[in-house]
PDB file of C-alpha atoms in Angstrom:
ATOM      1  CA  UNK W 122     137.331 -48.591 116.996  1.00  0.00           C
ATOM      2  CA  UNK W 123     139.163 -48.046 113.759  1.00  0.00           C
ATOM      3  CA  UNK W 124     139.901 -49.997 110.612  1.00  0.00           C
ATOM      4  CA  UNK W 125     143.510 -50.404 109.651  1.00  0.00           C
ATOM      5  CA  UNK W 126     145.632 -52.332 107.183  1.00  0.00           C
ATOM      6  CA  UNK W 127     148.249 -54.797 108.309  1.00  0.00           C
ATOM      7  CA  UNK W 128     151.757 -53.458 108.078  1.00  0.00           C
ATOM      8  CA  UNK W 129     155.047 -54.979 109.242  1.00  0.00           C
ATOM      9  CA  UNK W 130     154.532 -53.440 112.704  1.00  0.00           C
ATOM     10  CA  UNK W 131     150.755 -53.375 113.275  1.00  0.00           C
ATOM     11  CA  UNK W 132     150.999 -52.552 116.958  1.00  0.00           C
ATOM     12  CA  UNK W 133     153.613 -50.785 118.996  1.00  0.00           C
ATOM     13  CA  UNK W 134     156.202 -52.885 120.764  1.00  0.00           C
ATOM     14  CA  UNK W 135     155.029 -54.261 124.082  1.00  0.00           C
ATOM     15  CA  UNK W 136     157.890 -52.601 125.975  1.00  0.00           C
ATOM     16  CA  UNK W 137     157.157 -49.082 124.712  1.00  0.00           C
ATOM     17  CA  UNK W 138     154.057 -48.402 126.818  1.00  0.00           C
ATOM     18  CA  UNK W 139     154.118 -45.112 128.700  1.00  0.00           C
ATOM     19  CA  UNK W 140     152.874 -45.138 132.287  1.00  0.00           C
ATOM     20  CA  UNK W 141     150.370 -42.346 132.971  1.00  0.00           C
ATOM     21  CA  UNK W 142     149.611 -41.280 136.540  1.00  0.00           C
ATOM     22  CA  UNK W 143     146.168 -42.000 137.892  1.00  0.00           C
ATOM     23  CA  UNK W 144     145.155 -38.336 138.057  1.00  0.00           C
ATOM     24  CA  UNK W 145     145.795 -37.811 134.361  1.00  0.00           C
ATOM     25  CA  UNK W 146     143.916 -41.010 133.601  1.00  0.00           C
ATOM     26  CA  UNK W 147     140.857 -39.804 135.512  1.00  0.00           C
ATOM     27  CA  UNK W 148     140.998 -36.500 133.633  1.00  0.00           C
ATOM     28  CA  UNK W 149     141.256 -38.341 130.325  1.00  0.00           C
ATOM     29  CA  UNK W 150     138.324 -40.534 131.355  1.00  0.00           C
ATOM     30  CA  UNK W 151     136.245 -37.416 132.046  1.00  0.00           C
ATOM     31  CA  UNK W 152     135.804 -38.270 135.731  1.00  0.00           C
ATOM     32  CA  UNK W 153     137.490 -35.095 137.044  1.00  0.00           C
ATOM     33  CA  UNK W 154     138.571 -31.797 135.527  1.00  0.00           C
ATOM     34  CA  UNK W 155     141.895 -29.971 135.853  1.00  0.00           C
ATOM     35  CA  UNK W 156     140.774 -27.829 138.796  1.00  0.00           C
ATOM     36  CA  UNK W 157     139.637 -30.916 140.684  1.00  0.00           C
ATOM     37  CA  UNK W 158     142.952 -32.592 139.881  1.00  0.00           C
ATOM     38  CA  UNK W 159     144.839 -29.683 141.473  1.00  0.00           C
ATOM     39  CA  UNK W 160     142.562 -29.822 144.511  1.00  0.00           C
ATOM     40  CA  UNK W 161     143.177 -33.543 144.983  1.00  0.00           C
ATOM     41  CA  UNK W 162     146.944 -33.150 144.609  1.00  0.00           C
ATOM     42  CA  UNK W 163     146.962 -30.357 147.199  1.00  0.00           C
ATOM     43  CA  UNK W 164     145.019 -32.468 149.703  1.00  0.00           C
ATOM     44  CA  UNK W 165     147.197 -35.476 148.920  1.00  0.00           C
ATOM     45  CA  UNK W 166     150.352 -33.540 149.775  1.00  0.00           C
ATOM     46  CA  UNK W 167     148.877 -32.355 153.071  1.00  0.00           C
ATOM     47  CA  UNK W 168     147.344 -35.658 154.153  1.00  0.00           C
ATOM     48  CA  UNK W 169     150.047 -38.009 152.889  1.00  0.00           C
ATOM     49  CA  UNK W 170     147.456 -40.340 151.375  1.00  0.00           C
ATOM     50  CA  UNK W 171     147.205 -42.086 148.023  1.00  0.00           C
ATOM     51  CA  UNK W 172     145.630 -40.122 145.204  1.00  0.00           C
ATOM     52  CA  UNK W 173     142.660 -42.465 144.967  1.00  0.00           C
ATOM     53  CA  UNK W 174     141.966 -42.264 148.693  1.00  0.00           C
ATOM     54  CA  UNK W 175     141.872 -38.465 148.614  1.00  0.00           C
ATOM     55  CA  UNK W 176     139.729 -38.346 145.472  1.00  0.00           C
ATOM     56  CA  UNK W 177     137.237 -40.757 147.064  1.00  0.00           C
ATOM     57  CA  UNK W 178     137.138 -38.874 150.383  1.00  0.00           C
ATOM     58  CA  UNK W 179     136.396 -35.652 148.512  1.00  0.00           C
ATOM     59  CA  UNK W 180     133.529 -37.422 146.744  1.00  0.00           C
ATOM     60  CA  UNK W 181     134.898 -36.648 143.306  1.00  0.00           C
ATOM     61  CA  UNK W 182     135.178 -40.220 142.054  1.00  0.00           C
ATOM     62  CA  UNK W 183     133.802 -43.641 142.940  1.00  0.00           C
ATOM     63  CA  UNK W 184     135.730 -46.738 143.920  1.00  0.00           C
ATOM     64  CA  UNK W 185     134.815 -48.188 140.527  1.00  0.00           C
ATOM     65  CA  UNK W 186     136.362 -45.152 138.803  1.00  0.00           C
ATOM     66  CA  UNK W 187     139.591 -45.631 140.740  1.00  0.00           C
ATOM     67  CA  UNK W 188     139.624 -49.350 139.995  1.00  0.00           C
ATOM     68  CA  UNK W 189     139.157 -48.752 136.283  1.00  0.00           C
ATOM     69  CA  UNK W 190     141.914 -46.128 136.196  1.00  0.00           C
ATOM     70  CA  UNK W 191     144.279 -48.460 138.051  1.00  0.00           C
ATOM     71  CA  UNK W 192     143.518 -51.225 135.562  1.00  0.00           C
ATOM     72  CA  UNK W 193     144.448 -48.928 132.686  1.00  0.00           C
ATOM     73  CA  UNK W 194     147.593 -47.803 134.510  1.00  0.00           C
ATOM     74  CA  UNK W 195     148.663 -51.426 134.879  1.00  0.00           C
ATOM     75  CA  UNK W 196     147.782 -52.063 131.229  1.00  0.00           C
ATOM     76  CA  UNK W 197     144.844 -54.302 132.162  1.00  0.00           C
ATOM     77  CA  UNK W 198     142.098 -53.076 129.887  1.00  0.00           C
ATOM     78  CA  UNK W 199     138.466 -53.993 130.469  1.00  0.00           C
ATOM     79  CA  UNK W 200     135.092 -52.379 129.864  1.00  0.00           C
ATOM     80  CA  UNK W 201     132.576 -51.101 132.364  1.00  0.00           C
ATOM     81  CA  UNK W 202     128.870 -51.763 131.943  1.00  0.00           C
ATOM     82  CA  UNK W 203     127.511 -49.565 129.173  1.00  0.00           C
ATOM     83  CA  UNK W 204     130.947 -48.874 127.743  1.00  0.00           C
ATOM     84  CA  UNK W 205     131.531 -49.918 124.157  1.00  0.00           C
ATOM     85  CA  UNK W 206     129.007 -51.496 121.825  1.00  0.00           C
ATOM     86  CA  UNK W 207     130.092 -55.107 122.099  1.00  0.00           C
ATOM     87  CA  UNK W 208     128.055 -58.204 122.910  1.00  0.00           C
ATOM     88  CA  UNK W 209     127.583 -59.013 126.592  1.00  0.00           C
ATOM     89  CA  UNK W 210     128.925 -62.456 125.696  1.00  0.00           C
ATOM     90  CA  UNK W 211     132.336 -60.782 125.918  1.00  0.00           C
ATOM     91  CA  UNK W 212     132.609 -61.562 129.627  1.00  0.00           C
ATOM     92  CA  UNK W 213     136.405 -61.212 129.686  1.00  0.00           C
ATOM     93  CA  UNK W 214     135.928 -57.550 128.765  1.00  0.00           C
ATOM     94  CA  UNK W 215     132.860 -56.731 130.882  1.00  0.00           C
ATOM     95  CA  UNK W 216     133.269 -59.052 133.887  1.00  0.00           C
ATOM     96  CA  UNK W 217     137.045 -59.588 134.167  1.00  0.00           C
ATOM     97  CA  UNK W 218     136.959 -60.559 137.846  1.00  0.00           C
ATOM     98  CA  UNK W 219     134.201 -63.178 137.564  1.00  0.00           C
ATOM     99  CA  UNK W 220     134.798 -66.910 138.216  1.00  0.00           C
ATOM    100  CA  UNK W 221     134.223 -67.644 134.523  1.00  0.00           C
ATOM    101  CA  UNK W 222     137.032 -65.323 133.492  1.00  0.00           C
ATOM    102  CA  UNK W 223     139.316 -66.670 136.212  1.00  0.00           C
ATOM    103  CA  UNK W 224     138.823 -70.065 134.556  1.00  0.00           C
ATOM    104  CA  UNK W 225     139.691 -68.477 131.204  1.00  0.00           C
ATOM    105  CA  UNK W 226     142.905 -67.106 132.659  1.00  0.00           C
ATOM    106  CA  UNK W 227     143.776 -70.571 133.937  1.00  0.00           C
ATOM    107  CA  UNK W 228     143.204 -71.925 130.423  1.00  0.00           C
ATOM    108  CA  UNK W 229     145.347 -69.120 129.019  1.00  0.00           C
ATOM    109  CA  UNK W 230     148.191 -70.104 131.346  1.00  0.00           C
ATOM    110  CA  UNK W 231     148.062 -73.694 130.143  1.00  0.00           C
ATOM    111  CA  UNK W 232     148.032 -72.612 126.506  1.00  0.00           C
ATOM    112  CA  UNK W 233     151.010 -70.330 127.077  1.00  0.00           C
ATOM    113  CA  UNK W 234     153.008 -73.057 128.806  1.00  0.00           C
ATOM    114  CA  UNK W 235     152.191 -75.892 126.441  1.00  0.00           C
ATOM    115  CA  UNK W 236     151.732 -74.130 123.100  1.00  0.00           C
ATOM    116  CA  UNK W 237     152.600 -70.480 122.675  1.00  0.00           C
ATOM    117  CA  UNK W 238     155.837 -70.647 124.676  1.00  0.00           C
ATOM    118  CA  UNK W 239     157.080 -73.426 122.404  1.00  0.00           C
ATOM    119  CA  UNK W 240     157.272 -71.197 119.340  1.00  0.00           C
ATOM    120  CA  UNK W 241     153.693 -71.608 118.121  1.00  0.00           C
ATOM    121  CA  UNK W 242     151.554 -68.545 117.496  1.00  0.00           C
ATOM    122  CA  UNK W 243     148.288 -69.744 115.934  1.00  0.00           C
ATOM    123  CA  UNK W 244     145.530 -71.886 117.438  1.00  0.00           C
ATOM    124  CA  UNK W 245     142.189 -73.042 116.015  1.00  0.00           C
ATOM    125  CA  UNK W 246     139.175 -73.209 118.343  1.00  0.00           C
ATOM    126  CA  UNK W 247     136.912 -76.117 117.381  1.00  0.00           C
ATOM    127  CA  UNK W 248     133.613 -77.606 118.530  1.00  0.00           C
ATOM    128  CA  UNK W 249     131.608 -80.511 117.173  1.00  0.00           C
ATOM    129  CA  UNK W 250     128.241 -78.800 116.877  1.00  0.00           C
ATOM    130  CA  UNK W 251     126.627 -75.375 116.891  1.00  0.00           C
ATOM    131  CA  UNK W 252     125.622 -73.979 120.282  1.00  0.00           C
ATOM    132  CA  UNK W 253     128.580 -75.396 122.196  1.00  0.00           C
ATOM    133  CA  UNK W 254     130.229 -72.020 122.818  1.00  0.00           C
ATOM    134  CA  UNK W 255     133.067 -72.138 120.304  1.00  0.00           C
ATOM    135  CA  UNK W 256     132.774 -68.552 119.031  1.00  0.00           C
ATOM    136  CA  UNK W 257     132.205 -67.033 122.466  1.00  0.00           C
ATOM    137  CA  UNK W 258     135.213 -68.877 123.838  1.00  0.00           C
ATOM    138  CA  UNK W 259     137.413 -67.800 120.917  1.00  0.00           C
ATOM    139  CA  UNK W 260     136.405 -64.159 121.428  1.00  0.00           C
ATOM    140  CA  UNK W 261     136.974 -64.200 125.182  1.00  0.00           C
ATOM    141  CA  UNK W 262     140.231 -66.084 124.834  1.00  0.00           C
ATOM    142  CA  UNK W 263     141.468 -63.386 122.462  1.00  0.00           C
ATOM    143  CA  UNK W 264     140.524 -60.739 125.027  1.00  0.00           C
ATOM    144  CA  UNK W 265     142.421 -62.386 127.896  1.00  0.00           C
ATOM    145  CA  UNK W 266     145.512 -62.788 125.730  1.00  0.00           C
ATOM    146  CA  UNK W 267     145.390 -59.091 124.851  1.00  0.00           C
ATOM    147  CA  UNK W 268     145.043 -58.323 128.571  1.00  0.00           C
ATOM    148  CA  UNK W 269     148.282 -60.237 129.061  1.00  0.00           C
ATOM    149  CA  UNK W 270     149.964 -57.666 126.831  1.00  0.00           C
ATOM    150  CA  UNK W 271     150.205 -59.933 123.805  1.00  0.00           C
ATOM    151  CA  UNK W 272     149.574 -58.553 120.328  1.00  0.00           C
ATOM    152  CA  UNK W 273     146.481 -60.637 119.663  1.00  0.00           C
ATOM    153  CA  UNK W 274     144.487 -61.263 116.497  1.00  0.00           C
ATOM    154  CA  UNK W 275     141.123 -63.040 116.376  1.00  0.00           C
ATOM    155  CA  UNK W 276     140.284 -64.479 112.948  1.00  0.00           C
ATOM    156  CA  UNK W 277     136.736 -65.557 112.091  1.00  0.00           C
ATOM    157  CA  UNK W 278     137.227 -68.517 109.742  1.00  0.00           C
ATOM    158  CA  UNK W 279     133.600 -69.592 110.062  1.00  0.00           C
ATOM    159  CA  UNK W 280     132.684 -68.651 106.502  1.00  0.00           C
ATOM    160  CA  UNK W 281     129.283 -70.354 106.767  1.00  0.00           C
ATOM    161  CA  UNK W 282     127.678 -68.730 109.803  1.00  0.00           C
ATOM    162  CA  UNK W 283     130.148 -66.196 111.255  1.00  0.00           C
ATOM    163  CA  UNK W 284     129.701 -64.666 114.702  1.00  0.00           C
ATOM    164  CA  UNK W 285     132.681 -62.466 115.529  1.00  0.00           C
ATOM    165  CA  UNK W 286     131.417 -59.439 113.592  1.00  0.00           C
ATOM    166  CA  UNK W 287     128.284 -59.497 115.779  1.00  0.00           C
ATOM    167  CA  UNK W 288     130.196 -60.029 119.034  1.00  0.00           C
ATOM    168  CA  UNK W 289     132.455 -57.043 118.312  1.00  0.00           C
ATOM    169  CA  UNK W 290     129.801 -55.013 116.466  1.00  0.00           C
ATOM    170  CA  UNK W 291     131.888 -54.746 113.299  1.00  0.00           C
ATOM    171  CA  UNK W 292     130.113 -53.131 110.366  1.00  0.00           C
ATOM    172  CA  UNK W 293     132.740 -53.299 107.636  1.00  0.00           C
ATOM    173  CA  UNK W 294     131.709 -55.359 104.573  1.00  0.00           C
ATOM    174  CA  UNK W 295     135.025 -57.057 103.924  1.00  0.00           C
ATOM    175  CA  UNK W 296     136.903 -59.773 105.747  1.00  0.00           C
ATOM    176  CA  UNK W 297     138.670 -63.098 105.387  1.00  0.00           C
ATOM    177  CA  UNK W 298     136.674 -64.444 102.438  1.00  0.00           C
ATOM    178  CA  UNK W 299     137.231 -61.245 100.471  1.00  0.00           C
ATOM    179  CA  UNK W 300     140.974 -61.489 101.054  1.00  0.00           C
ATOM    180  CA  UNK W 301     141.012 -65.071  99.821  1.00  0.00           C
ATOM    181  CA  UNK W 302     139.458 -64.134  96.470  1.00  0.00           C
ATOM    182  CA  UNK W 303     141.636 -61.057  96.048  1.00  0.00           C
ATOM    183  CA  UNK W 304     138.788 -58.565  96.394  1.00  0.00           C
ATOM    184  CA  UNK W 305     140.863 -56.450  98.775  1.00  0.00           C
ATOM    185  CA  UNK W 306     144.495 -55.619  98.231  1.00  0.00           C
ATOM    186  CA  UNK W 307     145.483 -55.782 101.902  1.00  0.00           C
ATOM    187  CA  UNK W 308     144.313 -57.733 104.929  1.00  0.00           C
ATOM    188  CA  UNK W 309     141.644 -55.472 106.402  1.00  0.00           C
ATOM    189  CA  UNK W 310     141.612 -55.812 110.155  1.00  0.00           C
ATOM    190  CA  UNK W 311     139.541 -54.084 112.838  1.00  0.00           C
ATOM    191  CA  UNK W 312     141.706 -52.826 115.643  1.00  0.00           C
ATOM    192  CA  UNK W 313     139.655 -52.843 118.846  1.00  0.00           C
ATOM    193  CA  UNK W 314     140.889 -49.614 120.371  1.00  0.00           C
ATOM    194  CA  UNK W 315     138.839 -50.086 123.556  1.00  0.00           C
ATOM    195  CA  UNK W 316     140.848 -53.243 124.325  1.00  0.00           C
ATOM    196  CA  UNK W 317     144.510 -52.462 123.813  1.00  0.00           C
ATOM    197  CA  UNK W 318     146.408 -55.032 121.781  1.00  0.00           C
ATOM    198  CA  UNK W 319     143.348 -56.759 120.310  1.00  0.00           C
ATOM    199  CA  UNK W 320     142.459 -56.875 116.606  1.00  0.00           C
ATOM    200  CA  UNK W 321     139.762 -58.832 114.759  1.00  0.00           C
ATOM    201  CA  UNK W 322     139.598 -60.106 111.183  1.00  0.00           C
ATOM    202  CA  UNK W 323     135.898 -60.831 110.497  1.00  0.00           C
ATOM    203  CA  UNK W 324     134.703 -63.483 108.070  1.00  0.00           C
ATOM    204  CA  UNK W 325     133.546 -61.005 105.433  1.00  0.00           C
ATOM    205  CA  UNK W 326     131.171 -61.921 102.621  1.00  0.00           C
ATOM    206  CA  UNK W 327     129.627 -65.379 103.071  1.00  0.00           C
ATOM    207  CA  UNK W 328     130.866 -67.347 100.032  1.00  0.00           C
ATOM    208  CA  UNK W 329     129.264 -70.308  98.212  1.00  0.00           C
ATOM    209  CA  UNK W 330     132.532 -72.284  98.428  1.00  0.00           C
ATOM    210  CA  UNK W 331     134.036 -71.917 101.928  1.00  0.00           C
ATOM    211  CA  UNK W 332     135.855 -75.269 101.917  1.00  0.00           C
ATOM    212  CA  UNK W 333     137.584 -74.479  98.639  1.00  0.00           C
ATOM    213  CA  UNK W 334     138.639 -71.026  99.841  1.00  0.00           C
ATOM    214  CA  UNK W 335     140.113 -72.357 103.070  1.00  0.00           C
ATOM    215  CA  UNK W 336     141.961 -75.090 101.184  1.00  0.00           C
ATOM    216  CA  UNK W 337     143.778 -72.658  98.919  1.00  0.00           C
ATOM    217  CA  UNK W 338     147.445 -71.836  99.380  1.00  0.00           C
ATOM    218  CA  UNK W 339     146.567 -68.178  99.919  1.00  0.00           C
ATOM    219  CA  UNK W 340     144.897 -69.042 103.242  1.00  0.00           C
ATOM    220  CA  UNK W 341     147.943 -70.975 104.405  1.00  0.00           C
ATOM    221  CA  UNK W 342     150.160 -68.055 103.381  1.00  0.00           C
ATOM    222  CA  UNK W 343     147.876 -65.604 105.174  1.00  0.00           C
ATOM    223  CA  UNK W 344     148.056 -67.519 108.458  1.00  0.00           C
ATOM    224  CA  UNK W 345     151.844 -67.682 108.135  1.00  0.00           C
ATOM    225  CA  UNK W 346     152.012 -63.941 107.588  1.00  0.00           C
ATOM    226  CA  UNK W 347     149.763 -63.204 110.549  1.00  0.00           C
ATOM    227  CA  UNK W 348     151.929 -65.398 112.770  1.00  0.00           C
ATOM    228  CA  UNK W 349     154.868 -63.169 111.887  1.00  0.00           C
ATOM    229  CA  UNK W 350     152.981 -60.020 112.852  1.00  0.00           C
ATOM    230  CA  UNK W 351     151.131 -61.045 116.006  1.00  0.00           C
ATOM    231  CA  UNK W 352     152.102 -62.853 119.192  1.00  0.00           C
ATOM    232  CA  UNK W 353     148.846 -64.808 119.339  1.00  0.00           C
ATOM    233  CA  UNK W 354     146.448 -65.678 116.502  1.00  0.00           C
ATOM    234  CA  UNK W 355     143.147 -67.258 117.621  1.00  0.00           C
ATOM    235  CA  UNK W 356     141.030 -68.710 114.796  1.00  0.00           C
ATOM    236  CA  UNK W 357     137.297 -69.383 115.182  1.00  0.00           C
ATOM    237  CA  UNK W 358     135.871 -72.232 113.075  1.00  0.00           C
ATOM    238  CA  UNK W 359     132.468 -73.666 112.036  1.00  0.00           C
ATOM    239  CA  UNK W 360     131.108 -76.841 113.698  1.00  0.00           C
ATOM    240  CA  UNK W 361     133.411 -79.726 112.822  1.00  0.00           C
ATOM    241  CA  UNK W 362     130.683 -82.366 112.555  1.00  0.00           C
ATOM    242  CA  UNK W 363     128.973 -80.526 109.678  1.00  0.00           C
ATOM    243  CA  UNK W 364     131.895 -80.135 107.257  1.00  0.00           C
ATOM    244  CA  UNK W 365     135.678 -80.352 107.015  1.00  0.00           C
ATOM    245  CA  UNK W 366     136.335 -76.593 107.291  1.00  0.00           C
ATOM    246  CA  UNK W 367     137.500 -76.787 110.906  1.00  0.00           C
ATOM    247  CA  UNK W 368     139.896 -79.627 110.124  1.00  0.00           C
ATOM    248  CA  UNK W 369     141.366 -77.611 107.247  1.00  0.00           C
ATOM    249  CA  UNK W 370     141.787 -74.493 109.391  1.00  0.00           C
ATOM    250  CA  UNK W 371     143.354 -76.461 112.240  1.00  0.00           C
ATOM    251  CA  UNK W 372     145.849 -78.005 109.839  1.00  0.00           C
ATOM    252  CA  UNK W 373     146.917 -74.496 108.806  1.00  0.00           C
ATOM    253  CA  UNK W 374     147.219 -73.400 112.438  1.00  0.00           C
ATOM    254  CA  UNK W 375     149.042 -76.507 113.602  1.00  0.00           C
ATOM    255  CA  UNK W 376     147.110 -76.826 116.853  1.00  0.00           C
ATOM    256  CA  UNK W 377     143.533 -76.962 118.104  1.00  0.00           C
ATOM    257  CA  UNK W 378     141.566 -76.267 121.264  1.00  0.00           C
ATOM    258  CA  UNK W 379     138.514 -78.547 121.507  1.00  0.00           C
ATOM    259  CA  UNK W 380     135.321 -77.091 122.952  1.00  0.00           C
ATOM    260  CA  UNK W 381     132.361 -79.136 124.187  1.00  0.00           C
ATOM    261  CA  UNK W 382     129.250 -78.500 126.249  1.00  0.00           C
ATOM    262  CA  UNK W 383     128.125 -80.498 129.261  1.00  0.00           C
ATOM    263  CA  UNK W 384     125.076 -82.712 128.597  1.00  0.00           C
ATOM    264  CA  UNK W 385     125.074 -81.706 124.948  1.00  0.00           C
ATOM    265  CA  UNK W 386     128.217 -82.820 123.140  1.00  0.00           C
ATOM    266  CA  UNK W 387     128.360 -86.531 122.341  1.00  0.00           C
ATOM    267  CA  UNK W 388     131.562 -88.413 123.062  1.00  0.00           C
ATOM    268  CA  UNK W 389     131.340 -89.999 119.630  1.00  0.00           C
ATOM    269  CA  UNK W 390     131.474 -86.528 118.028  1.00  0.00           C
ATOM    270  CA  UNK W 391     134.555 -85.613 120.041  1.00  0.00           C
ATOM    271  CA  UNK W 392     136.198 -88.905 119.129  1.00  0.00           C
ATOM    272  CA  UNK W 393     135.546 -88.249 115.443  1.00  0.00           C
ATOM    273  CA  UNK W 394     137.083 -84.774 115.669  1.00  0.00           C
ATOM    274  CA  UNK W 395     140.091 -86.169 117.507  1.00  0.00           C
ATOM    275  CA  UNK W 396     140.634 -88.788 114.816  1.00  0.00           C
ATOM    276  CA  UNK W 397     140.345 -86.187 112.046  1.00  0.00           C
ATOM    277  CA  UNK W 398     142.851 -83.890 113.718  1.00  0.00           C
ATOM    278  CA  UNK W 399     145.320 -86.665 114.426  1.00  0.00           C
ATOM    279  CA  UNK W 400     145.055 -87.764 110.788  1.00  0.00           C
ATOM    280  CA  UNK W 401     145.893 -84.178 109.751  1.00  0.00           C
ATOM    281  CA  UNK W 402     148.886 -84.027 112.140  1.00  0.00           C
ATOM    282  CA  UNK W 403     147.206 -81.330 114.229  1.00  0.00           C
ATOM    283  CA  UNK W 404     148.251 -81.044 117.866  1.00  0.00           C
ATOM    284  CA  UNK W 405     145.284 -81.170 120.244  1.00  0.00           C
ATOM    285  CA  UNK W 406     146.577 -78.602 122.704  1.00  0.00           C
ATOM    286  CA  UNK W 407     143.691 -78.662 125.188  1.00  0.00           C
ATOM    287  CA  UNK W 408     140.030 -79.552 125.593  1.00  0.00           C
ATOM    288  CA  UNK W 409     137.463 -77.724 127.692  1.00  0.00           C
ATOM    289  CA  UNK W 410     133.867 -78.353 128.726  1.00  0.00           C
ATOM    290  CA  UNK W 411     131.373 -75.473 128.898  1.00  0.00           C
ATOM    291  CA  UNK W 412     128.611 -75.902 131.468  1.00  0.00           C
TER     292      UNK W 412
END
């Protein structure tokens, strides 16, 4: 993982990706060496089999190794157990073929059809109370959008009790709050190199005046600038029932995804959030229930 500054072209164009053959990928992954690569290619030519089949028959790689290399070849980046230093809550990265992540992909499809394909690029993720899965959902949603090949930015706008720096194991001291007071000259963003196309802007220093910071014109201008530089901007927010931060952030984003938890979230809380968002002319793009 590396820290970078936003520039007019923060990530390479989506159509400029170079396809690398599976043998080279396995060498780059440290699963085989060059001599073993030559041996596999020789057997492949004689047997007329796929590279992965020959490599497996020779006992040089496992089926999981082949699967991971294929995923990279098809630009579908995920992490194997023990890889990276991220939270295990990042199921879209560590368990991409699980039922939970299949449900996330279904949600992603709906958001693409009904929001992002209509010219919108930013979306606030909102829950009524703490413990309803808002931050985890925002993080995993950002991952599945990056796996789609979209230049994706996750912004932690929870300036009261942020979580994204812990989920992605970010150690830098600066973030969103520091940008909003002019402490940093540029928008410092962590590019998650293990997950191609994904970047994270952490919350930064916890301020004494989060509502005032988020209400300033500089935050609105920042979101507008990020929309110009990324295909998808997902913004995590603090619990909406505790303050008006989430409402303010959603108004800047234009749309909101409501998150609730089964047998925990009260309908009255959801109704209050809905009324607040409607009053602020925020589009309620979708609502999901965590179990």
